[in-house]
Amino acid sequence: MKIKEFYPDVMRHKRQGFPEAIYAPGKTIKQIISVASKLLKGEGPVIVTRAEKSVYGKLKKKFPKAVYNESSKLVVLKKGNVPRSKGYICVVTAGTSDIPVAEESSIVADLLGARVERIYDVGVSGVHRLFKHHDKLVKAKCVIVCAGMEGALASVVGGLVGCPVIGVPTSVGYGVSFKGVSAMLTMLNSCAANVSVVNIDDGFGAGVIGSLIAKK
Amino acid sequence: MKIKEFYPDVMRHKRQGFPEAIYAPGKTIKQIISVASKLLKGEGPVIVTRAEKSVYGKLKKKFPKAVYNESSKLVVLKKGNVPRSKGYICVVTAGTSDIPVAEESSIVADLLGARVERIYDVGVSGVHRLFKHHDKLVKAKCVIVCAGMEGALASVVGGLVGCPVIGVPTSVGYGVSFKGVSAMLTMLNSCAANVSVVNIDDGFGAGVIGSLIAKK
Amino acid sequence: MKIKEFYPDVMRHKRQGFPEAIYAPGKTIKQIISVASKLLKGEGPVIVTRAEKSVYGKLKKKFPKAVYNESSKLVVLKKGNVPRSKGYICVVTAGTSDIPVAEESSIVADLLGARVERIYDVGVSGVHRLFKHHDKLVKAKCVIVCAGMEGALASVVGGLVGCPVIGVPTSVGYGVSFKGVSAMLTMLNSCAANVSVVNIDDGFGAGVIGSLIAKK
Amino acid sequence: MKIKEFYPDVMRHKRQGFPEAIYAPGKTIKQIISVASKLLKGEGPVIVTRAEKSVYGKLKKKFPKAVYNESSKLVVLKKGNVPRSKGYICVVTAGTSDIPVAEESSIVADLLGARVERIYDVGVSGVHRLFKHHDKLVKAKCVIVCAGMEGALASVVGGLVGCPVIGVPTSVGYGVSFKGVSAMLTMLNSCAANVSVVNIDDGFGAGVIGSLIAKK
Amino acid sequence: MKIKEFYPDVMRHKRQGFPEAIYAPGKTIKQIISVASKLLKGEGPVIVTRAEKSVYGKLKKKFPKAVYNESSKLVVLKKGNVPRSKGYICVVTAGTSDIPVAEESSIVADLLGARVERIYDVGVSGVHRLFKHHDKLVKAKCVIVCAGMEGALASVVGGLVGCPVIGVPTSVGYGVSFKGVSAMLTMLNSCAANVSVVNIDDGFGAGVIGSLIAKK
Amino acid sequence: MKIKEFYPDVMRHKRQGFPEAIYAPGKTIKQIISVASKLLKGEGPVIVTRAEKSVYGKLKKKFPKAVYNESSKLVVLKKGNVPRSKGYICVVTAGTSDIPVAEESSIVADLLGARVERIYDVGVSGVHRLFKHHDKLVKAKCVIVCAGMEGALASVVGGLVGCPVIGVPTSVGYGVSFKGVSAMLTMLNSCAANVSVVNIDDGFGAGVIGSLIAKK
Amino acid sequence: MKIKEFYPDVMRHKRQGFPEAIYAPGKTIKQIISVASKLLKGEGPVIVTRAEKSVYGKLKKKFPKAVYNESSKLVVLKKGNVPRSKGYICVVTAGTSDIPVAEESSIVADLLGARVERIYDVGVSGVHRLFKHHDKLVKAKCVIVCAGMEGALASVVGGLVGCPVIGVPTSVGYGVSFKGVSAMLTMLNSCAANVSVVNIDDGFGAGVIGSLIAKK
Amino acid sequence: MKIKEFYPDVMRHKRQGFPEAIYAPGKTIKQIISVASKLLKGEGPVIVTRAEKSVYGKLKKKFPKAVYNESSKLVVLKKGNVPRSKGYICVVTAGTSDIPVAEESSIVADLLGARVERIYDVGVSGVHRLFKHHDKLVKAKCVIVCAGMEGALASVVGGLVGCPVIGVPTSVGYGVSFKGVSAMLTMLNSCAANVSVVNIDDGFGAGVIGSLIAKK
C-alpha cells in the first residue's frame, strides 16, 4: 500500500495558541519536509524537535531560513509573528547536563511570545547558588525547573515562589535514576503545592505551558 | 523526649498566595487543633484535608465556624478574605467516582479566589458528553481534569483548549489501574503539549495551581 | 551437537485458519529458508515478519516471488488462496509513527481474507480528525487501534462502535511511555467494555484476530 | 456544592449493542438506584457488577425483580429482550477459584444473547482435563479463558482453536502472582496469535466482547 | 514438631558495639520474653522495636523496669552502661509525620552512647526553617535525615555539611510516594556525595550507624 | 595500584561436584587465560561461558585442545574425567530461539556426567508436539525447560512428570516479555508443584542442578 | 447457574509422586470437604494448606483424624503410606519469622517420605551459627533455605554444599523487602550455581521438590 | 543563546572536606577543561570520573601532570595536600568484575586522606575466602563492600565488624540482576544494622563517605 500524504494539524496554533511540533526521531527527511511544508502555511512558529545536526543540514538546503540550536537540537523553520508577554518566566536547571532540556523550554517559550530569564546550574548540592536569584524568581509568572538525578530543586523553588512551577525531570543520572523516573517521582511527590510535572526531557511541553501562563 | 510545639508555615499564604494545608491522616485531633490555631492567625483560608467525618465532629466543637464538605473530606476553618478572579477555571471529571477529588480542587480554587465551573461525568466512553461543553471549556483560564482508569480525558481536553490543563489522576479503577498509576502515566505521556500533572488524587495541589493561573 | 532440522507447524493454517509466521529477528537466512521451504508446502500464506531490507534481498534470490513491504517489514512468500470476507475491518492509528505496526495488521488481515479500511493519523490531540470517519467506523466488523504515547485513542473509538476493538499499543514515545507499556496500560484500563489488547507492536496478532472476526 | 443528578449513557445499548453497567464499589445505594432507574428506561439488560450481598438486599426492595448471582456478585435488574446467537462461545477456567470471574463473563454474554458453554477447572497442571473438551472448543465462535497464577491455559487453548480467544487474567494466586499481573503478562506474551487480553478480573468486558463476536 | 528455644545473638553488642534488637511484629509475647530474657544476660541495651502499646503493657508486667516511647514504639528493657561520645549527631525531619522514625533513631543512638540533637519539621517547602540550624549542623559528626514524600531534604543537608549524612526514607505520603520508595530513590540519587541510605522507616539502623560514627 | 593475580576457587569441583565457570563478558583474554590456567590444575571440566567466537579464536591459540559450541557460546578447555549417570535428564525448549540456552544446559550437564536427552521446539502453541515425547519425559530424573515469551511450557511439563522440573526463562520475545521477566514470573507462579526456577538465560545453572539430580 | 461438583486430580500422587493439595484461602468449608472427600479415595497424603485454626476446627468435625500444625497452618487429613528415603534433606531458616514457611516444607517433605533435618535461625548477620551445622549440611541430598529480608543465606549455603539448594523467599521484612520480592531476586541472582527458586512463601512446593530429590 | 561559562563549586572541598568531581560522560573536552581549570584554583584534589582513555589522552595534553587509572576510569589532575588518617578503611569486592567500582572508592578515599586496605574477590559462593581477612576487617574504621549479582556480601561483612559498612551495589550480572537493582535491594534489606547504601556503581560516593569516617 502507498501511504497517502500526511495531514498535520495546521490550525492548532490558531485554535490553541501553540503549534504542532515536528518530532524528528523516526521520521525521514522526506516526511519532515512534507509535514513542514504544510505547517508553514499556518500561523505561529514552525519547529522541528530533537533533530540531529545532519537532519538540520538537509533541512537547511530546502528551507534556507532554518536556524539550529545545537544544545536543544531544535530547528526553527519560521519564527511566526507572536506578540511578546509583559511578564517573564524563569527557566532553571540543577546542573549543566540539564541545559539541553532547559534550552528547549526557553527557546520554545520565547518563540511563543514569553519573555524568558535563564538561571542555570543552581542545584541543591550547593543551594546558596539558587538564593542569589531570589528576587528574580519571586517576580516570575511561572518557573520551569529542569533537573535530573534526585530532582529536588523543583520542591525548593516551589517553596520560594507564588506562581506555578513546572517540573521537567531530565534523564541525567545513572543507576537508580532510571533515566529520569526518579526525578519525576520526586517532583510528583513535591511537598510544594504549586508544582506540576511533564514527561521526562519534555522541554517542549514545559515551554508551551510556560508561555500560556506568561501571556494570561 | 517531649516533642515541642509544632511551627506551621504561617506566612506561606502571604509569601506565596496559598496557605499550608493541614493533612489530617496520621495526625491526632490535638495536633490538628494545635497547628490550626496557629494558622488561624495568618492570612488566607485555613483548610484541613482528607478529614473523616468524625474528625470534623471534633473540630467543630473547638472551631464552631468549621464547615465540612463530605464528598471531598475538606474542613474549612476560615475562608479568608480573598479577591475574586475575573476569568474562571473548569474542573472536569471522567466519571462519578472522580468527583471527590474534583470537589477538593473546586473548593480549594474557590477559596483561593478563582471562579470555578464544574463539568462532571463526561468521560471518553461517551465522548459526545464532553463536546456539549465546548464553548465553556475554550474560554477557561485553566482546566483541571480528574480521571481514573485509563485517564484519557486529559488528552482529549488538552487538544480542545488553548490554556494550561492540569491532569489529576485518580485512584479509581481496579486491576492494572494500579490505584491511579496508569492514569498518571497516560497524562504524563499526553500528546497534547499543554497538559501537566500532579500526584494521584491530589485535588488540593491542582486547585492551588488553577487558582494561581486564574488570578494572573 | 548438531541441531536437527526445524519442524514448523505446517498444519496450523488448516487447523486454525491462520499460519505460523516466521519471526525473522535472531534467525539466520539459512534458518528462515529452511522453515519457509516447509511452510510453503502447507496451506495459507507464508509470511516473514520484522525482516530488514537486507534479509528480504537474500530471500528474494531464493524465492523470486517474494514481495516486501518496507514500512511493516513484512516479506510475503506466498499469498495463499483465501476467500474474501463480506464485512470489513478498520485499522486506525493515532499518529504517523504508528503506521508500521498498523500496516503489519492491515497486510496480514488482508492476506487472511479480510477487507481492510485504513484510517491513519487521527489521534486525540485533534480528535475532530477521527469523527470525520464516524460512518465508516460504525459499520466495521472489528476495529484495530494502533497507538503509542498515552494510547487514548482506543477508548475513544471503543465508545463509538458496536464491534470488538483490538488495541495495539505501539512503542512510540519517550520518557515514561516506557516503550509502549504506558499505552498498553491505558488500553487495558479502557472504560469502553469492547476493547481487548495484544502485545506491544504486535500488528501480526491483531491482524490475525481481526481477520477471524471479519470472517465469522 | 450540591452534585446534580447523574446522567448515565442510556443510549449505549442501542448505539453499541451492550449497556453501561453499574459498577457498585464506591457507590451508595442511593446513587445505584438513581442510575439504575434511568438505565431501566433504555434498551438492553440492566446490570450491577461487584455487588455485595447486602447491596443486593437493598436493591431487591426497590426493584423486586432483581436477581442475584452470588459467585459473580452480579445483580440483574432487567434481562432485556435480546435475540439469541446461532453459534456459541466457551468460557473456560484453569481452577475453581477462577469461577467467579468466569461466571461474570458467562452471565453477561448470555444476557447479551450469546449461547454459552462452561468448561471449568481444566488447568495445565493436569492438561488432559482440557483435551476431553476438544470437540466442543474447536466449534466455538470465541473462547474466553479465565486463569490466575501463571495463566498458561490461554496459550494452550489458543493453540487448539481457530477462533479469537479472550484471556481474562484473574487475581488468584500469591507471592509473585502480583494479584493477576503475572497471569496478564503471560497472556499478552502468548505465542498463540489469536489471544487478546482484558483487565484483571474483568469478566464483564470479556463477556461483552464474546457476545459481540458470537452475534456477528 | 516442637520448635526448640530461640538462640539470639547475645554476644553481638560485645562483638560489634550494638545489640540484636527484638523486632516485635509477628512475634508472640512469649517469644519476645524468651528472647529478651537471654539478651538481658549480655552487654549493651535491650530494645524491642515497633511494639504496640498493648505489647508494652504485657512486657511491663514481666520486666517492671521497661520504658516505652509511644511515638517510636520502642520498649527499652535495659539501658546498658555505655560511655557517652564527645561529638554529637543531628537527627533531622522534613515534617511532623516523620517524627516517629526520627525518634527511633534518636533514642537508639542515645542508648548506644551518642549525644543527639533533634532538629524537626524543617522540610524544603519552607527551606528557611533549615538554615536557622546551620551552625549546629556543620559541627555534627553525622546527620540523620528522615523524610517522606519527595525526600529532598537529605540532598539539601548533604550540600551543607562536611560529615556523613544517613538518609532514612519514611513511608509518609500518598499516590506515587509508593510508601517511601520515591523518597528512597531521591536519597540514593543524591547529588551530594556524602549521603548514604537505609531501608524505609529504618530508624533503628540509622541510629546504630550514627552512634558508631559519633564514637569513632 | 596494580591488581594482584586472580585466585579462582580451584577446589570447587572437588568440594561441590561442579566447577567455577569463567564468565567471559567483561573479562580480557589475558584475565580469562590467567584464571583458566589455574582452574586447569584442579579437578573437573574447565568451561568458559558466553564467549564470542573471537574470544574462542584467541583461547584456541593458547589452549589447542579447546572446543567451541557456537550456539551456546561455550568453550570447553578440559572435559574432566567424570563418571556417567545411570538415569538421564531431558532438556526441552518451547521454540528454536531458546536452543542456545538449552544447549548451554545440555552440554554442561553432559560434562558433569549426566546423560542428556534433547527435546527441542515443542511449545504450547502446538502442544501435540510435546506429547509425542511423553514416554521419554516420564522416565527422566529431571527435566530442564527453556522457554521465553509466556514460558507456559514449564507448567505443562510439570503436570506430566514425577521428577523435579527446572525452569529456565529465556530472554526471547518482545514488548512485555521484558527480556525474560514475564517467562520467569510464569514459571515461579507455576501451578505444578515440582517446578523451580533459575535466572533468565541461566543454562549453566540449570545444567549443574540437572547433573546433581541425575547423579543422586 | 449451579456449579457442578469439583473434580480434583485424584490420580496425581499415583502419576507424579505427590498429591494435589487443597489451598484453603478463598474456599468455603463445604468446598474443602467436597474436594477432600474425593482426594481421600486416592493414594498419598491429603493435605490442606494455609488453613486458619477455625477452618481446622470445622474440618476436624468431619474428619476426626485430621491433625493441625499451627505454625505452618497445615491440616493433614491422611498421612498416606509412603516409603521412607535413605538420605535426608535439610530445611534451613535465616530467622525465627521464617519458621512457618520452613515447617510447611519440612512437614510436606516428611509426609512424602523424605527424612528431614531442621536447622533454624542461622542467618548471615551472625554467620558463625550456620557453620556449626557444616557436617550435617554437606551430607544432605538437598537443602531448602527459607529466608526473607535480603535472603542472602541461600547463596552462602549454596557455596558450601554439593547438592541442589531450593531457595524459598519469605515475605518477612518491611520497606523495600517488597513482601519477599527482594529475597526472591537475591536467590535468583545467586552466584552459587546450584540454587533454584520457588514462589514467595511456597513451602509446599519446596517440600515436594525436596522429597522428589531425596527419593531419587 | 550563548551559554555563559560554568561556575563549579570551587569552595566545596574547603566547606565540606571533599571536592566537586567532574563527571565526564556527556561533557565535551572543552567543558571538562573549563570546569577543571577553575577547580584547580581551589583546595583539595581535582578528579574526573568515568573518563574513557581517549578523554584522558586529550586532558593529558592540557594538564601534563594528569594521571589515569584505567580500571576505575579516574583521571587525577591534582592530588591536593591532604593529611593522612590514623585508622584505615577496607574496600572489599565479591568478584573480579566489581574491581573497577572498588578502585574508584579506594583511589578517591586515598586522595581524601584515608588509608585504604583492598580485599578483593572474596564473594559468598566461597565464603572461606572472606574469613581469611577477619582480623584486618574487624579493626577497620569503615568497610566499603562492592558487589553485584545478589550482593549478599554486604550483610555477611556487616555481621562481622563493629564499624559502619557502606554497600556499593554494582551493575555486574545478567537477567534479574536488573543492572544492579537486585544487589541494591539486598543491601538495603540487610539484616545487619550497620549497613547503609549508595547508588549503583557509585564508587566515588562510597570513597568520600569512607574517608570522612576514617578521618573522624
PDB file of N, CA and C in Angstrom, chain D residues 153-181:
ATOM      1  N   LEU D 153      -3.037 -21.330  30.607  1.00  0.00           N
ATOM      2  CA  LEU D 153      -4.109 -22.007  29.877  1.00  0.00           C
ATOM      3  C   LEU D 153      -4.508 -21.272  28.595  1.00  0.00           C
ATOM      4  N   ALA D 154      -4.443 -19.947  28.603  1.00  0.00           N
ATOM      5  CA  ALA D 154      -4.863 -19.177  27.425  1.00  0.00           C
ATOM      6  C   ALA D 154      -4.058 -19.570  26.191  1.00  0.00           C
ATOM      7  N   SER D 155      -2.754 -19.749  26.360  1.00  0.00           N
ATOM      8  CA  SER D 155      -1.907 -20.131  25.225  1.00  0.00           C
ATOM      9  C   SER D 155      -2.222 -21.532  24.733  1.00  0.00           C
ATOM     10  N   VAL D 156      -2.449 -22.440  25.656  1.00  0.00           N
ATOM     11  CA  VAL D 156      -2.732 -23.818  25.257  1.00  0.00           C
ATOM     12  C   VAL D 156      -4.048 -23.869  24.470  1.00  0.00           C
ATOM     13  N   VAL D 157      -5.066 -23.185  24.977  1.00  0.00           N
ATOM     14  CA  VAL D 157      -6.336 -23.121  24.250  1.00  0.00           C
ATOM     15  C   VAL D 157      -6.128 -22.421  22.904  1.00  0.00           C
ATOM     16  N   GLY D 158      -5.375 -21.314  22.927  1.00  0.00           N
ATOM     17  CA  GLY D 158      -5.117 -20.566  21.697  1.00  0.00           C
ATOM     18  C   GLY D 158      -4.501 -21.429  20.605  1.00  0.00           C
ATOM     19  N   GLY D 159      -3.714 -22.403  20.984  1.00  0.00           N
ATOM     20  CA  GLY D 159      -3.074 -23.291  20.014  1.00  0.00           C
ATOM     21  C   GLY D 159      -3.991 -24.360  19.466  1.00  0.00           C
ATOM     22  N   LEU D 160      -5.172 -24.508  20.079  1.00  0.00           N
ATOM     23  CA  LEU D 160      -6.093 -25.569  19.636  1.00  0.00           C
ATOM     24  C   LEU D 160      -7.169 -25.073  18.683  1.00  0.00           C
ATOM     25  N   VAL D 161      -7.617 -23.829  18.881  1.00  0.00           N
ATOM     26  CA  VAL D 161      -8.839 -23.390  18.216  1.00  0.00           C
ATOM     27  C   VAL D 161      -8.573 -22.402  17.082  1.00  0.00           C
ATOM     28  N   GLY D 162      -9.561 -22.243  16.191  1.00  0.00           N
ATOM     29  CA  GLY D 162      -9.445 -21.324  15.066  1.00  0.00           C
ATOM     30  C   GLY D 162     -10.341 -20.097  15.205  1.00  0.00           C
ATOM     31  N   CYS D 163     -10.609 -19.706  16.442  1.00  0.00           N
ATOM     32  CA  CYS D 163     -11.423 -18.514  16.694  1.00  0.00           C
ATOM     33  C   CYS D 163     -10.683 -17.589  17.638  1.00  0.00           C
ATOM     34  N   PRO D 164     -11.164 -16.347  17.821  1.00  0.00           N
ATOM     35  CA  PRO D 164     -10.498 -15.460  18.784  1.00  0.00           C
ATOM     36  C   PRO D 164     -10.611 -16.013  20.202  1.00  0.00           C
ATOM     37  N   VAL D 165      -9.542 -15.856  20.967  1.00  0.00           N
ATOM     38  CA  VAL D 165      -9.514 -16.234  22.376  1.00  0.00           C
ATOM     39  C   VAL D 165      -9.341 -14.957  23.201  1.00  0.00           C
ATOM     40  N   ILE D 166     -10.234 -14.764  24.193  1.00  0.00           N
ATOM     41  CA  ILE D 166     -10.116 -13.610  25.079  1.00  0.00           C
ATOM     42  C   ILE D 166      -9.536 -14.094  26.398  1.00  0.00           C
ATOM     43  N   GLY D 167      -8.357 -13.629  26.754  1.00  0.00           N
ATOM     44  CA  GLY D 167      -7.760 -14.001  28.036  1.00  0.00           C
ATOM     45  C   GLY D 167      -8.209 -13.059  29.135  1.00  0.00           C
ATOM     46  N   VAL D 168      -8.682 -13.625  30.237  1.00  0.00           N
ATOM     47  CA  VAL D 168      -9.038 -12.822  31.411  1.00  0.00           C
ATOM     48  C   VAL D 168      -8.137 -13.246  32.557  1.00  0.00           C
ATOM     49  N   PRO D 169      -7.073 -12.505  32.820  1.00  0.00           N
ATOM     50  CA  PRO D 169      -6.233 -12.857  33.966  1.00  0.00           C
ATOM     51  C   PRO D 169      -7.027 -12.647  35.245  1.00  0.00           C
ATOM     52  N   THR D 170      -6.909 -13.573  36.196  1.00  0.00           N
ATOM     53  CA  THR D 170      -7.605 -13.388  37.472  1.00  0.00           C
ATOM     54  C   THR D 170      -6.594 -13.114  38.572  1.00  0.00           C
ATOM     55  N   SER D 171      -7.087 -12.534  39.651  1.00  0.00           N
ATOM     56  CA  SER D 171      -6.197 -12.160  40.756  1.00  0.00           C
ATOM     57  C   SER D 171      -5.917 -13.333  41.688  1.00  0.00           C
ATOM     58  N   VAL D 172      -6.172 -14.544  41.234  1.00  0.00           N
ATOM     59  CA  VAL D 172      -5.924 -15.736  42.040  1.00  0.00           C
ATOM     60  C   VAL D 172      -4.420 -16.025  42.091  1.00  0.00           C
ATOM     61  N   GLY D 173      -3.926 -16.288  43.287  1.00  0.00           N
ATOM     62  CA  GLY D 173      -2.505 -16.619  43.450  1.00  0.00           C
ATOM     63  C   GLY D 173      -1.925 -15.922  44.659  1.00  0.00           C
ATOM     64  N   TYR D 174      -0.618 -16.014  44.816  1.00  0.00           N
ATOM     65  CA  TYR D 174       0.064 -15.374  45.949  1.00  0.00           C
ATOM     66  C   TYR D 174       1.492 -15.082  45.509  1.00  0.00           C
ATOM     67  N   GLY D 175       2.256 -14.415  46.361  1.00  0.00           N
ATOM     68  CA  GLY D 175       3.651 -14.130  46.025  1.00  0.00           C
ATOM     69  C   GLY D 175       3.747 -13.343  44.728  1.00  0.00           C
ATOM     70  N   VAL D 176       4.571 -13.823  43.800  1.00  0.00           N
ATOM     71  CA  VAL D 176       4.791 -13.082  42.564  1.00  0.00           C
ATOM     72  C   VAL D 176       3.671 -13.244  41.528  1.00  0.00           C
ATOM     73  N   SER D 177       2.500 -13.706  41.950  1.00  0.00           N
ATOM     74  CA  SER D 177       1.350 -13.587  41.044  1.00  0.00           C
ATOM     75  C   SER D 177       0.970 -12.116  40.926  1.00  0.00           C
ATOM     76  N   PHE D 178       1.399 -11.318  41.895  1.00  0.00           N
ATOM     77  CA  PHE D 178       1.122  -9.877  41.894  1.00  0.00           C
ATOM     78  C   PHE D 178      -0.344  -9.585  41.560  1.00  0.00           C
ATOM     79  N   LYS D 179      -1.233 -10.341  42.207  1.00  0.00           N
ATOM     80  CA  LYS D 179      -2.684 -10.108  42.073  1.00  0.00           C
ATOM     81  C   LYS D 179      -3.168 -10.112  40.631  1.00  0.00           C
ATOM     82  N   GLY D 180      -2.602 -10.961  39.812  1.00  0.00           N
ATOM     83  CA  GLY D 180      -3.081 -11.118  38.449  1.00  0.00           C
ATOM     84  C   GLY D 180      -2.161 -10.543  37.395  1.00  0.00           C
ATOM     85  N   VAL D 181      -1.186  -9.741  37.810  1.00  0.00           N
ATOM     86  CA  VAL D 181      -0.301  -9.127  36.816  1.00  0.00           C
ATOM     87  C   VAL D 181       0.516 -10.190  36.069  1.00  0.00           C
TER      88      VAL D 181
END
